[in-house]
Short mmCIF file of C-alpha atoms in Angstrom, two decimals:
data_model
loop_
_atom_site.label_atom_id
_atom_site.label_comp_id
_atom_site.label_asym_id
_atom_site.label_seq_id
_atom_site.Cartn_x
_atom_site.Cartn_y
_atom_site.Cartn_z
CA MET A 1 19.09 -30.33 -47.01
CA LEU A 2 19.03 -32.11 -43.79
CA GLY A 3 17.87 -35.40 -45.41
CA LYS A 4 21.05 -35.10 -47.13
CA TYR A 5 23.35 -34.67 -44.23
CA ASN A 6 21.91 -37.43 -42.62
CA LEU A 7 22.25 -39.65 -45.52
CA ASN A 8 26.01 -38.60 -45.97
CA LEU A 9 26.35 -39.28 -41.91
CA ASN A 10 24.87 -42.73 -42.33
CA PHE A 11 26.72 -43.56 -45.29
CA ASN A 12 30.18 -42.75 -43.38
CA LEU A 13 29.36 -44.48 -40.47
CA TYR A 14 28.30 -47.32 -42.30
CA SER A 15 31.59 -47.26 -44.38
CA LEU A 16 33.87 -46.60 -41.21
CA ILE A 17 31.88 -49.90 -39.62
CA GLU A 18 32.66 -52.09 -42.66
CA SER A 19 36.39 -50.66 -42.78
CA GLY A 20 36.80 -51.18 -39.00
CA PHE A 21 35.52 -54.63 -39.03
CA TRP A 22 37.45 -55.83 -42.07
CA ALA A 23 40.93 -54.40 -39.94
CA LEU A 24 39.73 -56.08 -36.89
CA LEU A 25 39.41 -59.43 -38.91
CA SER A 26 42.92 -59.00 -40.53
CA ALA A 27 44.26 -58.54 -36.90
CA SER A 28 42.56 -61.54 -35.52
CA PHE A 29 44.02 -63.66 -38.80
CA PHE A 30 47.29 -62.28 -37.56
CA ILE A 31 47.09 -63.08 -33.99
CA LEU A 32 45.73 -66.44 -34.70
CA SER A 33 48.73 -67.22 -37.19
CA ARG A 34 51.52 -66.48 -34.23
CA PRO A 35 53.53 -69.18 -32.70
CA GLY A 36 51.75 -70.95 -30.12
CA LEU A 37 48.19 -70.60 -31.76
CA ASN A 38 49.68 -72.01 -35.07
CA ALA A 39 46.81 -71.07 -37.24
CA TRP A 40 49.59 -71.09 -39.93
CA TYR A 41 47.38 -71.00 -43.01
CA LEU A 42 45.74 -67.70 -41.81
CA ALA A 43 49.24 -65.83 -42.35
CA TRP A 44 48.86 -66.51 -46.20
CA ILE A 45 45.61 -64.42 -45.97
CA CYS A 46 45.91 -62.24 -43.08
CA PHE A 47 46.38 -59.08 -45.19
CA VAL A 48 43.39 -59.91 -47.63
CA PRO A 49 40.64 -58.13 -45.03
CA LEU A 50 43.06 -55.06 -44.43
CA LEU A 51 43.44 -54.57 -48.11
CA ILE A 52 39.66 -54.59 -48.65
CA ALA A 53 39.32 -52.25 -45.72
CA THR A 54 41.71 -49.57 -47.53
CA ARG A 55 40.59 -50.32 -51.22
CA ASP A 56 38.74 -46.77 -51.77
CA LYS A 57 40.85 -45.03 -48.91
CA GLY A 58 43.68 -42.60 -49.97
CA ALA A 59 47.31 -43.10 -48.74
CA PHE A 60 46.94 -41.17 -45.44
CA SER A 61 43.68 -42.73 -44.50
CA SER A 62 45.20 -45.98 -45.19
CA PHE A 63 48.33 -45.14 -43.21
CA TRP A 64 45.92 -44.41 -40.10
CA MET A 65 43.95 -47.60 -40.68
CA ALA A 66 47.09 -49.71 -40.79
CA SER A 67 48.72 -48.19 -38.00
CA LEU A 68 45.78 -48.96 -35.91
CA PHE A 69 45.58 -52.39 -37.18
CA LEU A 70 49.05 -53.69 -36.16
CA ALA A 71 48.94 -51.53 -32.94
CA ILE A 72 45.92 -53.80 -31.96
CA VAL A 73 48.00 -56.97 -32.68
CA TYR A 74 51.02 -55.71 -30.70
CA LEU A 75 48.70 -54.92 -27.94
CA PHE A 76 47.57 -58.50 -27.84
CA THR A 77 51.18 -60.17 -28.40
CA ILE A 78 53.66 -58.08 -26.58
CA ASN A 79 52.13 -57.72 -23.34
CA TRP A 80 55.30 -58.95 -21.91
CA ILE A 81 56.44 -55.38 -22.25
CA SER A 82 54.56 -54.02 -19.80
CA TYR A 83 55.67 -56.99 -17.25
CA LEU A 84 59.45 -56.13 -18.07
CA ALA A 85 58.64 -52.36 -17.63
CA LYS A 86 57.55 -52.82 -14.15
CA GLU A 87 59.79 -55.76 -13.37
CA PHE A 88 63.01 -54.56 -14.35
CA LEU A 89 62.75 -50.93 -15.58
CA ASN A 90 60.78 -49.84 -12.46
CA ILE A 91 57.97 -48.18 -14.41
CA PRO A 92 54.99 -48.38 -11.81
CA TYR A 93 51.22 -49.46 -12.94
CA PRO A 94 49.81 -47.90 -14.82
CA LEU A 95 52.65 -46.34 -16.61
CA ASN A 96 53.91 -49.72 -17.48
CA HIS A 97 51.01 -50.34 -19.88
CA LEU A 98 51.29 -47.03 -21.48
CA PHE A 99 55.01 -47.82 -22.00
CA MET A 100 53.64 -51.06 -23.79
CA GLY A 101 50.84 -49.25 -25.87
CA SER A 102 53.50 -46.37 -27.02
CA TYR A 103 55.73 -49.42 -28.09
CA ALA A 104 52.70 -51.11 -29.82
CA PHE A 105 51.79 -47.78 -31.39
CA TYR A 106 55.27 -47.48 -32.75
CA SER A 107 55.52 -50.58 -34.17
CA GLY A 108 52.06 -50.35 -35.48
CA ILE A 109 53.48 -47.47 -37.76
CA ARG A 110 55.29 -49.61 -39.45
CA VAL A 111 52.30 -51.33 -41.32
CA GLY A 112 51.09 -47.71 -41.65
CA ILE A 113 54.14 -46.41 -43.78
CA ILE A 114 53.68 -50.01 -46.02
CA PHE A 115 50.26 -49.01 -46.67
CA PHE A 116 50.80 -45.12 -47.33
CA CYS A 117 53.69 -46.11 -49.69
CA TYR A 118 51.84 -48.86 -51.45
CA LYS A 119 48.72 -46.53 -52.08
CA PHE A 120 51.01 -43.95 -53.48
CA LEU A 121 52.60 -46.71 -55.95
CA VAL A 122 49.26 -48.09 -57.30
CA LYS A 123 48.49 -44.57 -58.34
CA HIS A 124 51.58 -43.61 -59.93
CA SER A 125 53.45 -46.77 -60.72
CA PHE A 126 53.21 -48.86 -64.05
CA LEU A 127 53.16 -52.26 -61.88
CA PRO A 128 49.96 -54.00 -60.76
CA ASP A 129 48.82 -53.84 -57.20
CA PHE A 130 49.47 -57.61 -56.40
CA ILE A 131 53.28 -56.86 -57.23
CA ILE A 132 53.66 -53.57 -55.39
CA PHE A 133 52.37 -54.99 -52.28
CA PRO A 134 54.77 -57.47 -51.44
CA LEU A 135 57.64 -55.65 -52.61
CA THR A 136 56.76 -52.39 -50.57
CA PHE A 137 55.95 -54.75 -47.57
CA CYS A 138 59.40 -56.60 -47.47
CA VAL A 139 61.39 -53.28 -48.09
CA ILE A 140 60.01 -51.26 -45.44
CA TRP A 141 59.32 -54.11 -42.98
CA GLY A 142 63.13 -54.82 -43.16
CA LEU A 143 64.23 -51.18 -42.97
CA TYR A 144 61.97 -49.92 -40.25
CA PRO A 145 63.95 -49.85 -36.79
CA VAL A 146 62.04 -52.32 -34.25
CA VAL A 147 64.14 -53.64 -31.26
CA PHE A 148 62.56 -57.47 -31.98
CA ALA A 149 62.37 -57.88 -35.38
CA HIS A 150 60.26 -60.74 -36.25
CA SER A 151 59.08 -62.60 -39.53
CA PHE A 152 55.92 -64.07 -40.85
CA ALA A 153 58.02 -67.00 -41.77
CA GLU A 154 58.11 -67.93 -38.27
CA THR A 155 54.32 -68.75 -38.45
CA GLN A 156 55.19 -71.68 -40.62
CA ILE A 157 57.30 -73.51 -38.37
CA VAL A 158 54.58 -75.92 -37.82
CA PHE A 159 54.32 -76.60 -41.60
CA PRO A 160 57.95 -76.86 -42.95
CA ILE A 161 56.87 -77.79 -46.37
CA ALA A 162 56.20 -73.83 -46.57
CA LEU A 163 59.81 -73.04 -45.46
CA GLN A 164 62.15 -75.13 -47.61
CA ALA A 165 62.75 -72.37 -49.97
CA ILE A 166 64.39 -70.16 -47.25
CA SER A 167 67.45 -72.26 -48.12
CA ILE A 168 67.74 -70.02 -51.11
CA PHE A 169 65.94 -66.61 -50.70
CA GLY A 170 66.01 -66.47 -46.52
CA ALA A 171 63.02 -65.70 -44.33
CA MET A 172 62.68 -62.44 -46.29
CA GLY A 173 61.45 -64.70 -49.06
CA ALA A 174 58.95 -66.49 -47.27
CA ASN A 175 57.68 -62.90 -46.43
CA PHE A 176 57.65 -61.75 -49.96
CA VAL A 177 55.67 -65.23 -50.93
CA ILE A 178 53.06 -64.88 -48.01
CA THR A 179 52.27 -61.32 -48.81
CA LEU A 180 52.15 -61.76 -52.56
CA ASN A 181 49.60 -64.31 -51.66
CA SER A 182 47.29 -61.96 -50.08
CA GLY A 183 47.91 -59.64 -52.90
CA LEU A 184 46.70 -62.18 -55.54
CA VAL A 185 43.81 -63.12 -53.40
CA PHE A 186 42.73 -59.42 -52.99
CA ALA A 187 43.39 -58.63 -56.93
CA LEU A 188 40.79 -61.68 -57.21
CA PHE A 189 38.34 -60.01 -55.24
CA SER A 190 38.71 -56.59 -56.62
CA GLY A 191 38.94 -57.74 -60.23
CA SER A 192 42.40 -55.93 -60.99
CA TRP A 193 43.99 -59.32 -61.85
CA ARG A 194 42.06 -58.75 -65.68
CA ARG A 195 43.98 -55.64 -66.63
CA HIS A 196 47.16 -57.53 -65.35
CA TRP A 197 46.79 -61.23 -66.26
CA VAL A 198 49.80 -62.59 -67.48
CA LEU A 199 51.62 -61.24 -64.23
CA PHE A 200 49.03 -62.37 -62.21
CA SER A 201 49.51 -65.81 -63.81
CA LEU A 202 53.21 -65.86 -63.26
CA GLY A 203 52.28 -64.70 -59.45
CA ILE A 204 50.27 -67.86 -59.04
CA LEU A 205 53.39 -69.92 -60.63
CA VAL A 206 55.34 -67.96 -57.71
CA ILE A 207 53.38 -69.60 -55.15
CA ILE A 208 52.81 -73.09 -56.62
CA SER A 209 56.76 -73.41 -57.37
CA TRP A 210 57.17 -72.26 -53.64
CA PHE A 211 55.24 -75.08 -52.26
CA SER A 212 56.33 -77.74 -55.15
CA TYR A 213 59.94 -77.14 -54.03
CA GLY A 214 59.00 -77.73 -50.28
CA ILE A 215 57.19 -80.65 -51.27
CA TRP A 216 60.32 -82.21 -53.11
CA GLN A 217 62.99 -81.02 -50.57
CA TYR A 218 61.19 -81.93 -46.99
CA PRO A 219 61.49 -85.59 -47.58
CA ILE A 220 64.97 -85.14 -48.92
CA TRP A 221 66.39 -83.67 -46.04
CA GLN A 222 64.24 -85.57 -43.45
CA LYS A 223 66.31 -88.85 -45.22
CA LYS A 224 69.82 -86.95 -45.45
CA GLN A 225 69.86 -85.86 -41.65
CA SER A 226 68.92 -89.32 -40.60
CA SER A 227 71.83 -90.70 -42.23
CA TRP A 228 74.38 -88.38 -40.34
CA PRO A 229 76.85 -89.53 -37.66
CA ILE A 230 74.71 -88.71 -34.08
CA THR A 231 76.61 -86.77 -31.17
CA LYS A 232 75.01 -86.70 -27.76
CA PHE A 233 74.53 -83.17 -26.20
CA GLY A 234 73.50 -82.29 -22.62
CA LEU A 235 71.95 -79.33 -21.42
CA ILE A 236 70.79 -77.72 -18.18
CA GLN A 237 67.74 -75.87 -17.46
CA PRO A 238 68.27 -74.12 -14.08
CA ASN A 239 64.74 -71.92 -14.12
CA LYS A 240 66.16 -69.00 -12.22
CA LYS A 241 64.14 -66.05 -12.00
CA ALA A 242 65.34 -63.37 -14.54
CA SER A 243 67.50 -60.73 -12.93
CA LEU A 244 69.37 -57.37 -13.39
CA TYR A 245 71.75 -58.70 -10.85
CA LYS A 246 73.76 -61.83 -10.14
CA SER A 247 71.51 -64.48 -8.55
CA PRO A 248 72.33 -65.46 -5.04
CA ILE A 249 74.15 -68.95 -3.91
CA GLU A 250 71.63 -71.47 -3.25
CA ASP A 251 71.46 -73.55 -0.27
CA GLY A 252 73.83 -76.52 -0.53
CA TYR A 253 75.86 -75.05 -3.20
CA SER A 254 78.65 -72.55 -3.54
CA LYS A 255 80.20 -70.09 -5.82
CA ILE A 256 82.97 -72.60 -7.26
CA TYR A 257 80.28 -75.67 -7.49
CA PRO A 258 76.67 -74.20 -8.59
CA TRP A 259 73.85 -76.10 -9.06
CA GLU A 260 74.33 -76.34 -12.52
CA MET A 261 77.56 -78.02 -12.11
CA SER A 262 76.09 -80.49 -9.75
CA GLU A 263 73.37 -81.51 -12.73
CA THR A 264 76.44 -81.65 -15.09
CA LYS A 265 77.86 -84.30 -12.83
CA LYS A 266 74.96 -86.65 -12.63
CA LEU A 267 73.95 -85.66 -16.43
CA VAL A 268 77.64 -86.96 -17.59
CA LYS A 269 77.73 -90.07 -15.05
CA ASP A 270 74.58 -91.50 -16.56
CA ASN A 271 74.86 -90.42 -20.18
CA ASP A 272 77.95 -90.55 -23.02
CA VAL A 273 77.74 -86.62 -23.75
CA ALA A 274 80.32 -84.71 -25.46
CA PHE A 275 79.11 -81.30 -24.63
CA VAL A 276 77.34 -80.06 -21.81
CA ILE A 277 75.34 -76.50 -22.18
CA TRP A 278 74.29 -74.07 -19.67
CA PRO A 279 72.00 -71.04 -20.92
CA GLU A 280 71.92 -67.76 -20.67
CA GLY A 281 70.84 -65.67 -17.36
CA ASN A 282 73.54 -66.23 -14.70
CA THR A 283 76.91 -65.01 -14.37
CA TYR A 284 79.41 -66.77 -12.16
CA ASN A 285 82.26 -64.42 -12.15
CA TYR A 286 84.33 -67.03 -14.20
CA SER A 287 86.82 -64.17 -15.64
CA THR A 288 87.47 -62.36 -12.59
CA ASP A 289 87.50 -65.08 -9.61
CA PRO A 290 90.52 -67.36 -10.09
CA ALA A 291 88.89 -69.69 -7.27
CA VAL A 292 85.84 -70.31 -9.61
CA LYS A 293 88.09 -70.57 -12.74
CA GLN A 294 89.94 -73.21 -11.09
CA SER A 295 86.98 -75.09 -9.88
CA PHE A 296 85.18 -74.60 -13.43
CA ASP A 297 88.51 -75.83 -15.26
CA ALA A 298 88.96 -78.50 -12.95
CA TYR A 299 85.32 -80.33 -13.19
CA ALA A 300 85.50 -80.08 -16.86
CA LYS A 301 88.89 -82.12 -16.73
CA ASN A 302 87.74 -84.62 -14.30
CA LEU A 303 84.28 -85.18 -16.11
CA SER A 304 86.08 -85.49 -19.39
CA VAL A 305 83.60 -83.21 -21.09
CA ASN A 306 83.17 -79.87 -23.00
CA LEU A 307 81.36 -77.12 -21.13
CA LEU A 308 79.80 -74.29 -22.48
CA PHE A 309 78.15 -71.48 -20.51
CA SER A 310 76.88 -67.86 -20.44
CA GLU A 311 78.98 -65.23 -18.47
CA VAL A 312 79.20 -61.71 -18.39
CA TYR A 313 83.01 -61.45 -19.09
CA GLN A 314 85.70 -58.84 -18.01
CA LYS A 315 88.55 -58.00 -20.46
CA ILE A 316 91.19 -55.93 -19.82
CA GLU A 317 92.48 -53.69 -22.81
CA ALA A 318 94.96 -51.01 -23.23
CA SER A 319 91.59 -48.67 -23.04
CA GLY A 320 90.59 -49.98 -19.77
CA LYS A 321 88.07 -52.73 -18.31
CA LYS A 322 85.31 -54.06 -20.96
CA TRP A 323 82.36 -56.25 -20.11
CA PHE A 324 81.24 -58.48 -22.76
CA ASN A 325 78.22 -61.16 -23.03
CA ALA A 326 79.83 -64.13 -23.76
CA VAL A 327 79.72 -67.98 -24.33
CA VAL A 328 82.70 -69.44 -22.29
CA TRP A 329 84.26 -72.92 -23.74
CA ILE A 330 86.26 -74.99 -21.33
CA ASN A 331 87.39 -78.15 -23.40
CA SER A 332 87.36 -81.57 -21.83
CA GLN A 333 91.11 -81.29 -20.82
CA GLY A 334 89.95 -78.30 -18.79
CA GLN A 335 91.54 -75.37 -20.73
CA GLU A 336 89.59 -72.48 -21.38
CA MET A 337 89.21 -71.54 -25.05
CA THR A 338 88.77 -68.37 -26.85
CA PRO A 339 85.27 -67.26 -25.45
CA TYR A 340 82.62 -65.77 -28.07
CA PHE A 341 81.60 -62.16 -27.73
CA LYS A 342 78.13 -61.40 -28.45
CA ARG A 343 78.01 -59.02 -31.65
CA MET A 344 74.19 -57.92 -31.62
CA LEU A 345 73.55 -56.43 -28.43
CA VAL A 346 69.74 -55.57 -27.42
CA PRO A 347 69.23 -51.75 -27.54
CA PHE A 348 68.42 -49.82 -24.30
CA GLY A 349 69.07 -53.25 -22.46
CA GLU A 350 72.60 -54.21 -23.27
CA TYR A 351 73.94 -51.05 -24.47
CA THR A 352 72.47 -47.14 -25.22
CA PRO A 353 72.41 -46.29 -28.67
CA GLY A 354 74.46 -42.97 -29.42
CA ARG A 355 76.82 -43.96 -26.69
CA PHE A 356 79.85 -42.98 -28.83
CA LEU A 357 78.59 -39.08 -28.97
CA LEU A 358 77.45 -39.03 -25.12
CA ASP A 359 80.42 -40.78 -23.37
CA PRO A 360 82.98 -38.08 -24.13
CA LEU A 361 80.81 -35.52 -22.89
CA LEU A 362 80.33 -37.45 -19.81
CA GLY A 363 83.84 -38.16 -19.50
CA LEU A 364 84.19 -34.53 -18.85
CA PHE A 365 82.62 -35.01 -14.97
CA ASN A 366 84.20 -38.44 -14.83
CA GLN A 367 81.09 -40.43 -15.73
CA SER A 368 79.99 -42.78 -18.36
CA LEU A 369 76.83 -45.00 -19.62
CA PRO A 370 76.89 -48.49 -18.48
CA GLY A 371 76.81 -51.24 -20.90
CA LEU A 372 78.24 -54.18 -22.44
CA THR A 373 80.69 -54.09 -25.42
CA ALA A 374 79.93 -55.63 -28.73
CA GLY A 375 81.98 -58.46 -29.88
CA LYS A 376 84.08 -57.65 -33.37
CA ASP A 377 84.49 -61.32 -34.53
CA PHE A 378 82.73 -64.86 -35.10
CA ASN A 379 84.09 -67.55 -33.12
CA HIS A 380 83.60 -71.19 -34.03
CA PHE A 381 84.11 -73.83 -31.05
CA LYS A 382 86.06 -76.31 -33.05
CA ASN A 383 87.05 -79.88 -32.06
CA LYS A 384 86.94 -83.41 -33.83
CA ILE A 385 83.52 -84.01 -32.40
CA ALA A 386 81.78 -80.96 -33.33
CA THR A 387 81.97 -77.43 -34.48
CA ILE A 388 79.82 -75.25 -32.09
CA ILE A 389 78.45 -71.86 -33.85
CA PRO A 390 77.67 -70.20 -30.57
CA VAL A 391 74.79 -67.65 -30.71
CA ILE A 392 73.49 -65.78 -27.61
CA CYS A 393 69.70 -64.93 -27.27
CA TYR A 394 69.05 -61.70 -29.38
CA GLU A 395 71.17 -62.82 -32.11
CA GLY A 396 69.25 -65.69 -33.23
CA ILE A 397 66.77 -63.53 -34.98
CA PHE A 398 69.01 -62.18 -37.42
CA SER A 399 68.90 -64.31 -40.61
CA GLU A 400 71.92 -62.64 -42.45
CA HIS A 401 73.96 -62.61 -39.19
CA LEU A 402 73.76 -66.13 -38.45
CA ALA A 403 74.40 -66.85 -42.37
CA GLU A 404 77.77 -65.13 -42.36
CA ALA A 405 78.50 -67.14 -39.16
CA ALA A 406 77.88 -70.08 -40.90
CA ASN A 407 79.83 -69.53 -44.32
CA VAL A 408 82.93 -71.46 -43.00
CA ASP A 409 84.66 -74.62 -44.53
CA ILE A 410 84.22 -76.70 -41.59
CA LYS A 411 82.38 -80.11 -41.04
CA LYS A 412 79.76 -81.27 -38.41
CA ARG A 413 78.26 -77.78 -37.73
CA LEU A 414 75.66 -76.96 -34.92
CA PHE A 415 74.45 -73.67 -33.96
CA VAL A 416 73.91 -73.48 -30.11
CA LEU A 417 71.69 -70.60 -28.94
CA VAL A 418 71.50 -69.85 -25.53
CA SER A 419 68.76 -67.58 -23.94
CA GLN A 420 67.45 -66.01 -21.11
CA ASP A 421 63.65 -65.69 -21.51
CA GLY A 422 62.47 -65.10 -18.38
CA TRP A 423 62.06 -61.59 -19.14
CA TYR A 424 58.52 -62.78 -20.65
CA ASP A 425 55.62 -63.59 -18.63
CA SER A 426 54.08 -66.02 -20.99
CA LYS A 427 55.06 -69.15 -22.68
CA HIS A 428 53.48 -67.39 -26.22
CA GLN A 429 56.51 -64.92 -26.21
CA VAL A 430 58.66 -68.14 -25.47
CA TYR A 431 57.22 -69.68 -28.32
CA GLU A 432 57.80 -66.82 -30.63
CA HIS A 433 61.44 -66.42 -29.92
CA SER A 434 61.98 -70.04 -30.06
CA PHE A 435 60.04 -70.27 -33.54
CA SER A 436 61.79 -67.32 -34.70
CA SER A 437 65.37 -68.81 -33.95
CA MET A 438 64.31 -72.00 -35.90
CA LEU A 439 64.41 -70.51 -39.13
CA ARG A 440 67.94 -70.35 -39.24
CA ALA A 441 68.76 -73.97 -39.09
CA ILE A 442 66.29 -74.26 -42.45
CA GLU A 443 67.84 -71.11 -44.11
CA ASN A 444 71.45 -73.00 -43.41
CA LYS A 445 70.56 -76.42 -43.33
CA ILE A 446 72.59 -76.56 -39.63
CA PRO A 447 70.77 -78.22 -36.71
CA LEU A 448 69.96 -75.76 -33.96
CA LEU A 449 70.12 -76.36 -30.19
CA HIS A 450 68.38 -73.55 -28.24
CA VAL A 451 69.06 -73.88 -24.67
CA VAL A 452 66.90 -71.66 -22.53
CA GLN A 453 67.14 -70.61 -18.56
CA ASN A 454 63.31 -70.83 -18.27
CA GLY A 455 62.39 -73.22 -21.06
CA PHE A 456 61.41 -74.43 -23.61
CA SER A 457 64.39 -75.77 -24.57
CA SER A 458 64.35 -77.41 -28.20
CA ILE A 459 66.44 -78.66 -31.14
CA VAL A 460 65.40 -77.90 -34.60
CA PHE A 461 66.78 -79.98 -37.61
CA PRO A 462 68.02 -79.10 -41.15
CA SER A 463 64.50 -80.15 -42.50
CA GLY A 464 62.55 -77.96 -40.10
CA ASP A 465 61.21 -80.53 -37.99
CA TYR A 466 61.85 -79.58 -34.03
CA ARG A 467 61.26 -81.00 -30.82
CA LEU A 468 60.65 -79.34 -27.35
CA LEU A 469 63.34 -80.83 -24.94
CA THR A 470 62.22 -79.48 -21.54
CA ASN A 471 58.97 -77.79 -20.25
CA TYR A 472 58.45 -74.28 -19.73
CA GLN A 473 59.34 -73.09 -16.45
CA GLU A 474 60.73 -76.44 -14.83
CA ARG A 475 64.15 -76.98 -13.61
CA GLY A 476 66.07 -80.14 -15.02
CA SER A 477 68.28 -81.28 -17.83
CA ALA A 478 67.70 -83.03 -20.96
CA VAL A 479 70.06 -85.20 -23.21
CA VAL A 480 69.69 -85.02 -27.25
CA GLU A 481 70.98 -87.08 -29.94
CA ILE A 482 71.87 -84.46 -32.89
CA PRO A 483 72.94 -85.31 -36.45
CA LEU A 484 75.73 -83.60 -37.91
CA ALA A 485 76.40 -83.39 -41.44
CA PRO A 486 80.13 -85.12 -42.06
CA ASP A 487 80.78 -82.99 -45.03
CA VAL A 488 80.56 -78.92 -45.94
CA LYS A 489 77.68 -78.04 -48.03
CA LYS A 490 76.36 -74.57 -47.90
CA THR A 491 72.86 -73.57 -48.82
CA PHE A 492 72.56 -70.65 -51.44
CA PHE A 493 71.31 -68.34 -48.72
CA THR A 494 74.45 -69.05 -46.49
CA ARG A 495 76.70 -67.92 -49.54
CA TYR A 496 74.66 -65.09 -50.37
CA PRO A 497 72.38 -64.21 -47.49
CA HIS A 498 71.87 -60.37 -48.77
CA LEU A 499 71.02 -61.29 -52.34
CA PHE A 500 67.31 -61.56 -52.44
CA LEU A 501 66.82 -58.54 -50.06
CA ASN A 502 69.19 -56.14 -51.80
CA THR A 503 67.67 -57.20 -55.20
CA ILE A 504 63.80 -56.37 -54.31
CA ARG A 505 65.33 -53.46 -52.70
CA ILE A 506 66.88 -52.29 -55.97
CA ILE A 507 63.20 -53.20 -57.72
CA PHE A 508 61.22 -50.85 -55.20
CA GLY A 509 63.72 -48.15 -55.43
CA LEU A 510 63.46 -48.03 -59.20
CA MET A 511 59.78 -48.61 -58.81
CA ALA A 512 59.39 -45.74 -56.28
CA GLY A 513 61.87 -43.73 -57.96
CA LEU A 514 60.00 -43.70 -61.37
CA ALA A 515 56.31 -42.98 -59.21
CA LEU A 516 57.69 -40.06 -57.68
CA LEU A 517 59.18 -38.46 -61.03
CA LYS A 518 55.63 -39.31 -62.69
CA TYR A 519 53.92 -37.55 -59.33
CA TYR A 520 56.15 -34.47 -59.63
CA LYS A 521 55.91 -34.11 -63.31
CA GLY A 522 51.92 -34.22 -63.00
CA LEU A 523 52.28 -31.40 -60.12
CA TYR A 524 54.38 -29.48 -62.82
CA SER A 525 52.20 -29.79 -65.49
CA GLU A 526 49.32 -29.08 -63.36
CA HIS A 527 51.04 -25.88 -62.41
CA ASN A 528 51.50 -24.54 -65.65
CA HIS A 529 48.27 -25.25 -66.52
CA ARG A 530 46.94 -22.95 -64.09
CA LYS A 531 49.41 -20.28 -64.87
CA ASN A 532 48.28 -20.13 -68.72
CA PHE A 533 44.64 -20.46 -67.58
CA TYR A 534 45.30 -17.21 -65.35
CA LYS A 535 46.89 -15.66 -68.31
CA LYS A 536 44.36 -15.77 -70.40
#
């Protein structure tokens, strides 16, 4: 008897070590494929080891193993959260690392839920595992609430051929094809493809078609964008330390003549630039101090330049004062045009979720929660030179949001994204934010200029080619020549940004509904069988 228990113990220990090895290998693939490390090819197989690790596991065991897998990944890739928690939320060491670990585990649960549903559906659905996996992944990955929603598509920025089809299906389409490939490779390993060889062949055809489309379209877009008229843009990179408060005035400058304005004068003097853009990360009191407004308007007029800058903007409405994270445009005649107010605010950073419920209660005590107000409308900065589609920091990671902003019948469109990435303590996170935002240029086939407070600032073209314009954590400026389309041609994704995701949600819903019906029908039959057995 003792020998039997030792055998079981050894077997379970071996199984645990084997599963742990495969899960850690999957985590390694995931980490190495991330922006900055750029092993893009590993993203296409990164879930294969985890699928192997959970092949003989039930739904609950798979849930915990997958949750632990992604928690490990996030511990290596979101270390900036502990820095942010300590420096800006005043959470002391070592509680700041506990805060980061809690967020990593919460994020890891997303993949745990994916694998739980996947294992349940494999058992109770009529579809093969290699189809169930990408459907389940994309639907739950998109629905699970996280503050920073990243995509597997961003791992492919260094290989733009793999991204051309997102102009049809969006970044979620790339997620689907990447996870489909992992499912197909696992089906080869497990032999499950033999039972569904027709669907397996169709899956292979999808992968081939995806890359074939990229090989066809990539040189076409390179040639097309090279024929467009060129417009010069200037950008300023102040490299000021991130702060929750207004930056102090530097020696030799003043509130009406900050360092950014001095650098703008040099840029305009030495280069024929149409626009100069300052990044997010400082407020100049333009909307509240008449002296600042008068000075900035005068400089834009005297320099004959369109000036764009980020501002915490005050607007007085019937309900009282409201504050917005805004991009202000002063045209070359020195006139302030209608600013753009950020529509997608950062939860717990720029606003408190549930504030509409809490404010009436706090109002009884003459108190209110601090925070910014979200803008309601898209606002395009349009003149004869270009049509600027302003985007502020966090908004750049949302595919559908920017597609809706780009869906206008206007020529010479350009995304201008301004960011404050000084919250990060590592350039790897800056790469991640930049690469994630670059997808919007490929989805909509519109150039995207990303101006970052601390660098890297970059330009990405409709083909997916990109160029870093400034160094990380260096003060300076740059001039970039950007080709702008002289006609209005919208991509399929720009016109129908929700179509692909809603389609797979419907398919997933039907599949899950039928699986649940089968499951409960089985429980009911088993209950009746037991009831009849005891009657006899």
